[in-house]
Every structure is written in C-alpha cells, then in structure tokens.
Amino acid sequence: MADEVRAVFVFDRDHDALVFRSLEHAAGYMEAIEVEEGEYVALFTETGVIVNATTTAERVVLTVTGERDEADLRARLRDHQRRMRTPEPITDPVAFASDYLRREREWEWAHRWPRWPAWLDRRLHGEHPPKA
C-alpha cells in the first residue's frame, strides 16, 4: 500500500462521485452530521483501498483501512459514468481523478471573485490556472 494518498473518491447515497486531492480535503468537505446519517456510502483511495469515515467532536475523521476493493471502486465509477452519461468509459481511476481535479481547478479559476481589471488580474494571478 502506498504511503501517500493521491486521490480520495467519495460516493454518496445518490451514487454521485466526488474526488479530493487528499484525506484532509475530503474530511474538510464532508459534514459530521452527514457522516453520522450515512450520507457517504463508500470511500476509496485511488488504488481502491477502503477509507473509513467517522466523527469525533463534530469533526470528520478519515482513516485508511488497508483493505482493498478495487473492483467495487471501478463498479461505482462505472455506475457514476452511466448516470452522468459520459461517452468515455472510466477504465482508470487515477486518470479519472486527475481529469476531475483538473476540471475543478479550471472551473474555480474561471469563476474566481472579485474580478479585477484585466491588467491587474494578470499581474496578481498570471495567465493560466495554477497546476496541481
């Protein structure tokens, strides 16, 4: 098992898939009440290792279990693909996570606020969104 988690897949009751850069980002997004109510039904690392979600003092705690179920991860990604009607089959969880996170960065870049005059925006933020 790799020491470094490069992506965390979170699946909710509605079969939606979310991808985060780290356990810390995922835990920061998730709400303790939702974890306690079972909103998140499955969590995996990019290699299919199961992640356990618990709460402590109204904080979400994510723990890598060491148990691997890559087949379940891939099945949930295929289900997500069918529901989203994406034309490309999801065959590689790591590639899917990279693409998801890239699109998220690009969206955040395009929708940042406040919007400065173009010359000032380029000086403050550069010409392109930051790389991962």
JSON list of C-alpha atoms in Angstrom, two decimals, residues 5-123:
[
{"chain": "A", "resi": 5, "resn": "VAL", "atom": "CA", "xyz": [-2.86, 9.15, -0.88]},
{"chain": "A", "resi": 6, "resn": "ARG", "atom": "CA", "xyz": [-3.07, 10.99, -4.21]},
{"chain": "A", "resi": 7, "resn": "ALA", "atom": "CA", "xyz": [-6.87, 10.99, -4.53]},
{"chain": "A", "resi": 8, "resn": "VAL", "atom": "CA", "xyz": [-9.90, 10.14, -2.42]},
{"chain": "A", "resi": 9, "resn": "PHE", "atom": "CA", "xyz": [-13.13, 9.00, -4.07]},
{"chain": "A", "resi": 10, "resn": "VAL", "atom": "CA", "xyz": [-16.30, 9.69, -2.08]},
{"chain": "A", "resi": 11, "resn": "PHE", "atom": "CA", "xyz": [-19.63, 8.15, -3.14]},
{"chain": "A", "resi": 12, "resn": "ASP", "atom": "CA", "xyz": [-22.87, 9.35, -1.61]},
{"chain": "A", "resi": 13, "resn": "ARG", "atom": "CA", "xyz": [-26.34, 7.78, -1.32]},
{"chain": "A", "resi": 14, "resn": "ASP", "atom": "CA", "xyz": [-27.33, 9.27, -4.68]},
{"chain": "A", "resi": 15, "resn": "HIS", "atom": "CA", "xyz": [-24.40, 7.44, -6.35]},
{"chain": "A", "resi": 16, "resn": "ASP", "atom": "CA", "xyz": [-22.64, 10.72, -7.07]},
{"chain": "A", "resi": 17, "resn": "ALA", "atom": "CA", "xyz": [-18.84, 10.58, -7.15]},
{"chain": "A", "resi": 18, "resn": "LEU", "atom": "CA", "xyz": [-16.65, 13.28, -5.65]},
{"chain": "A", "resi": 19, "resn": "VAL", "atom": "CA", "xyz": [-12.85, 13.35, -5.89]},
{"chain": "A", "resi": 20, "resn": "PHE", "atom": "CA", "xyz": [-10.49, 15.11, -3.50]},
{"chain": "A", "resi": 21, "resn": "ARG", "atom": "CA", "xyz": [-6.71, 15.64, -3.53]},
{"chain": "A", "resi": 22, "resn": "SER", "atom": "CA", "xyz": [-6.18, 14.27, -0.03]},
{"chain": "A", "resi": 23, "resn": "LEU", "atom": "CA", "xyz": [-7.83, 12.85, 3.05]},
{"chain": "A", "resi": 24, "resn": "GLU", "atom": "CA", "xyz": [-7.67, 16.33, 4.60]},
{"chain": "A", "resi": 25, "resn": "HIS", "atom": "CA", "xyz": [-9.52, 17.93, 1.67]},
{"chain": "A", "resi": 26, "resn": "ALA", "atom": "CA", "xyz": [-12.19, 15.22, 1.73]},
{"chain": "A", "resi": 27, "resn": "ALA", "atom": "CA", "xyz": [-12.67, 15.50, 5.52]},
{"chain": "A", "resi": 28, "resn": "GLY", "atom": "CA", "xyz": [-12.87, 19.28, 5.22]},
{"chain": "A", "resi": 29, "resn": "TYR", "atom": "CA", "xyz": [-15.66, 18.99, 2.67]},
{"chain": "A", "resi": 30, "resn": "MET", "atom": "CA", "xyz": [-17.70, 16.37, 4.49]},
{"chain": "A", "resi": 31, "resn": "GLU", "atom": "CA", "xyz": [-20.01, 17.38, 7.31]},
{"chain": "A", "resi": 32, "resn": "ALA", "atom": "CA", "xyz": [-20.09, 15.37, 10.52]},
{"chain": "A", "resi": 33, "resn": "ILE", "atom": "CA", "xyz": [-23.89, 15.18, 10.60]},
{"chain": "A", "resi": 34, "resn": "GLU", "atom": "CA", "xyz": [-23.91, 13.74, 7.07]},
{"chain": "A", "resi": 35, "resn": "VAL", "atom": "CA", "xyz": [-21.32, 11.11, 8.03]},
{"chain": "A", "resi": 36, "resn": "GLU", "atom": "CA", "xyz": [-23.37, 10.15, 11.09]},
{"chain": "A", "resi": 37, "resn": "GLU", "atom": "CA", "xyz": [-26.55, 9.89, 8.98]},
{"chain": "A", "resi": 38, "resn": "GLY", "atom": "CA", "xyz": [-24.83, 7.64, 6.42]},
{"chain": "A", "resi": 39, "resn": "GLU", "atom": "CA", "xyz": [-24.84, 10.10, 3.51]},
{"chain": "A", "resi": 40, "resn": "TYR", "atom": "CA", "xyz": [-21.47, 8.80, 2.29]},
{"chain": "A", "resi": 41, "resn": "VAL", "atom": "CA", "xyz": [-21.74, 5.12, 1.46]},
{"chain": "A", "resi": 42, "resn": "ALA", "atom": "CA", "xyz": [-18.24, 4.35, 0.17]},
{"chain": "A", "resi": 43, "resn": "LEU", "atom": "CA", "xyz": [-14.81, 5.99, 0.25]},
{"chain": "A", "resi": 44, "resn": "PHE", "atom": "CA", "xyz": [-11.67, 4.78, -1.52]},
{"chain": "A", "resi": 45, "resn": "THR", "atom": "CA", "xyz": [-8.14, 5.90, -2.30]},
{"chain": "A", "resi": 46, "resn": "GLU", "atom": "CA", "xyz": [-7.05, 5.97, -5.93]},
{"chain": "A", "resi": 47, "resn": "THR", "atom": "CA", "xyz": [-5.75, 2.40, -5.62]},
{"chain": "A", "resi": 48, "resn": "GLY", "atom": "CA", "xyz": [-9.03, 1.01, -4.28]},
{"chain": "A", "resi": 49, "resn": "VAL", "atom": "CA", "xyz": [-8.06, 0.97, -0.60]},
{"chain": "A", "resi": 50, "resn": "ILE", "atom": "CA", "xyz": [-11.15, 1.49, 1.57]},
{"chain": "A", "resi": 51, "resn": "VAL", "atom": "CA", "xyz": [-11.32, 4.64, 3.70]},
{"chain": "A", "resi": 52, "resn": "ASN", "atom": "CA", "xyz": [-13.39, 4.66, 6.89]},
{"chain": "A", "resi": 53, "resn": "ALA", "atom": "CA", "xyz": [-15.31, 7.84, 7.84]},
{"chain": "A", "resi": 54, "resn": "THR", "atom": "CA", "xyz": [-16.11, 8.54, 11.48]},
{"chain": "A", "resi": 55, "resn": "THR", "atom": "CA", "xyz": [-16.77, 11.62, 13.58]},
{"chain": "A", "resi": 56, "resn": "THR", "atom": "CA", "xyz": [-15.11, 12.93, 16.73]},
{"chain": "A", "resi": 57, "resn": "ALA", "atom": "CA", "xyz": [-16.32, 16.08, 18.48]},
{"chain": "A", "resi": 58, "resn": "GLU", "atom": "CA", "xyz": [-18.29, 17.13, 15.38]},
{"chain": "A", "resi": 59, "resn": "ARG", "atom": "CA", "xyz": [-15.26, 16.66, 13.13]},
{"chain": "A", "resi": 60, "resn": "VAL", "atom": "CA", "xyz": [-14.92, 14.17, 10.31]},
{"chain": "A", "resi": 61, "resn": "VAL", "atom": "CA", "xyz": [-12.04, 11.72, 10.68]},
{"chain": "A", "resi": 62, "resn": "LEU", "atom": "CA", "xyz": [-10.96, 9.66, 7.66]},
{"chain": "A", "resi": 63, "resn": "THR", "atom": "CA", "xyz": [-8.82, 6.57, 8.19]},
{"chain": "A", "resi": 64, "resn": "VAL", "atom": "CA", "xyz": [-7.23, 4.40, 5.53]},
{"chain": "A", "resi": 65, "resn": "THR", "atom": "CA", "xyz": [-8.15, 0.82, 6.46]},
{"chain": "A", "resi": 66, "resn": "GLY", "atom": "CA", "xyz": [-5.59, -1.11, 4.43]},
{"chain": "A", "resi": 67, "resn": "GLU", "atom": "CA", "xyz": [-8.38, -3.28, 2.98]},
{"chain": "A", "resi": 68, "resn": "ARG", "atom": "CA", "xyz": [-8.52, -3.09, -0.82]},
{"chain": "A", "resi": 69, "resn": "ASP", "atom": "CA", "xyz": [-11.62, -3.42, -3.02]},
{"chain": "A", "resi": 70, "resn": "GLU", "atom": "CA", "xyz": [-10.62, -2.05, -6.41]},
{"chain": "A", "resi": 71, "resn": "ALA", "atom": "CA", "xyz": [-13.47, -3.96, -8.10]},
{"chain": "A", "resi": 72, "resn": "ASP", "atom": "CA", "xyz": [-16.05, -2.06, -6.02]},
{"chain": "A", "resi": 73, "resn": "LEU", "atom": "CA", "xyz": [-14.36, 1.27, -6.80]},
{"chain": "A", "resi": 74, "resn": "ARG", "atom": "CA", "xyz": [-14.43, 0.53, -10.53]},
{"chain": "A", "resi": 75, "resn": "ALA", "atom": "CA", "xyz": [-18.08, -0.65, -10.36]},
{"chain": "A", "resi": 76, "resn": "ARG", "atom": "CA", "xyz": [-19.10, 2.56, -8.59]},
{"chain": "A", "resi": 77, "resn": "LEU", "atom": "CA", "xyz": [-17.22, 4.64, -11.16]},
{"chain": "A", "resi": 78, "resn": "ARG", "atom": "CA", "xyz": [-19.00, 2.76, -13.99]},
{"chain": "A", "resi": 79, "resn": "ASP", "atom": "CA", "xyz": [-22.33, 3.44, -12.28]},
{"chain": "A", "resi": 80, "resn": "HIS", "atom": "CA", "xyz": [-21.40, 7.12, -11.95]},
{"chain": "A", "resi": 81, "resn": "GLN", "atom": "CA", "xyz": [-20.48, 7.17, -15.64]},
{"chain": "A", "resi": 82, "resn": "ARG", "atom": "CA", "xyz": [-23.85, 5.66, -16.64]},
{"chain": "A", "resi": 83, "resn": "ARG", "atom": "CA", "xyz": [-25.73, 8.19, -14.51]},
{"chain": "A", "resi": 84, "resn": "MET", "atom": "CA", "xyz": [-23.73, 11.12, -15.90]},
{"chain": "A", "resi": 85, "resn": "ARG", "atom": "CA", "xyz": [-23.99, 9.72, -19.46]},
{"chain": "A", "resi": 86, "resn": "THR", "atom": "CA", "xyz": [-20.34, 10.37, -20.18]},
{"chain": "A", "resi": 87, "resn": "PRO", "atom": "CA", "xyz": [-19.25, 8.95, -23.54]},
{"chain": "A", "resi": 88, "resn": "GLU", "atom": "CA", "xyz": [-15.80, 7.78, -22.45]},
{"chain": "A", "resi": 89, "resn": "PRO", "atom": "CA", "xyz": [-15.68, 4.65, -20.30]},
{"chain": "A", "resi": 90, "resn": "ILE", "atom": "CA", "xyz": [-13.92, 5.08, -16.97]},
{"chain": "A", "resi": 91, "resn": "THR", "atom": "CA", "xyz": [-11.20, 2.45, -17.07]},
{"chain": "A", "resi": 92, "resn": "ASP", "atom": "CA", "xyz": [-8.51, 4.06, -14.92]},
{"chain": "A", "resi": 93, "resn": "PRO", "atom": "CA", "xyz": [-9.45, 5.58, -11.53]},
{"chain": "A", "resi": 94, "resn": "VAL", "atom": "CA", "xyz": [-6.23, 7.60, -11.38]},
{"chain": "A", "resi": 95, "resn": "ALA", "atom": "CA", "xyz": [-6.84, 9.15, -14.82]},
{"chain": "A", "resi": 96, "resn": "PHE", "atom": "CA", "xyz": [-10.45, 9.89, -13.86]},
{"chain": "A", "resi": 97, "resn": "ALA", "atom": "CA", "xyz": [-9.31, 11.57, -10.62]},
{"chain": "A", "resi": 98, "resn": "SER", "atom": "CA", "xyz": [-6.67, 13.64, -12.45]},
{"chain": "A", "resi": 99, "resn": "ASP", "atom": "CA", "xyz": [-9.20, 14.81, -15.03]},
{"chain": "A", "resi": 100, "resn": "TYR", "atom": "CA", "xyz": [-11.83, 15.56, -12.36]},
{"chain": "A", "resi": 101, "resn": "LEU", "atom": "CA", "xyz": [-9.39, 17.62, -10.27]},
{"chain": "A", "resi": 102, "resn": "ARG", "atom": "CA", "xyz": [-8.06, 19.44, -13.36]},
{"chain": "A", "resi": 103, "resn": "ARG", "atom": "CA", "xyz": [-11.59, 20.42, -14.42]},
{"chain": "A", "resi": 104, "resn": "GLU", "atom": "CA", "xyz": [-12.35, 21.55, -10.87]},
{"chain": "A", "resi": 105, "resn": "ARG", "atom": "CA", "xyz": [-9.25, 23.81, -10.81]},
{"chain": "A", "resi": 106, "resn": "GLU", "atom": "CA", "xyz": [-10.17, 25.27, -14.20]},
{"chain": "A", "resi": 107, "resn": "TRP", "atom": "CA", "xyz": [-13.74, 25.98, -13.06]},
{"chain": "A", "resi": 108, "resn": "GLU", "atom": "CA", "xyz": [-12.50, 27.66, -9.87]},
{"chain": "A", "resi": 109, "resn": "TRP", "atom": "CA", "xyz": [-10.07, 29.74, -11.92]},
{"chain": "A", "resi": 110, "resn": "ALA", "atom": "CA", "xyz": [-12.77, 30.87, -14.34]},
{"chain": "A", "resi": 111, "resn": "HIS", "atom": "CA", "xyz": [-15.20, 31.75, -11.53]},
{"chain": "A", "resi": 112, "resn": "ARG", "atom": "CA", "xyz": [-12.89, 33.42, -9.02]},
{"chain": "A", "resi": 113, "resn": "TRP", "atom": "CA", "xyz": [-14.10, 36.59, -7.40]},
{"chain": "A", "resi": 114, "resn": "PRO", "atom": "CA", "xyz": [-13.53, 39.51, -7.18]},
{"chain": "A", "resi": 115, "resn": "ARG", "atom": "CA", "xyz": [-12.78, 40.07, -10.84]},
{"chain": "A", "resi": 116, "resn": "TRP", "atom": "CA", "xyz": [-10.13, 42.72, -11.23]},
{"chain": "A", "resi": 117, "resn": "PRO", "atom": "CA", "xyz": [-9.37, 44.79, -14.33]},
{"chain": "A", "resi": 118, "resn": "ALA", "atom": "CA", "xyz": [-7.63, 42.50, -16.85]},
{"chain": "A", "resi": 119, "resn": "TRP", "atom": "CA", "xyz": [-4.16, 44.04, -16.37]},
{"chain": "A", "resi": 120, "resn": "LEU", "atom": "CA", "xyz": [-4.34, 43.71, -12.57]},
{"chain": "A", "resi": 121, "resn": "ASP", "atom": "CA", "xyz": [-5.81, 40.19, -12.73]},
{"chain": "A", "resi": 122, "resn": "ARG", "atom": "CA", "xyz": [-2.90, 39.02, -14.93]},
{"chain": "A", "resi": 123, "resn": "ARG", "atom": "CA", "xyz": [-0.39, 40.61, -12.56]}
]
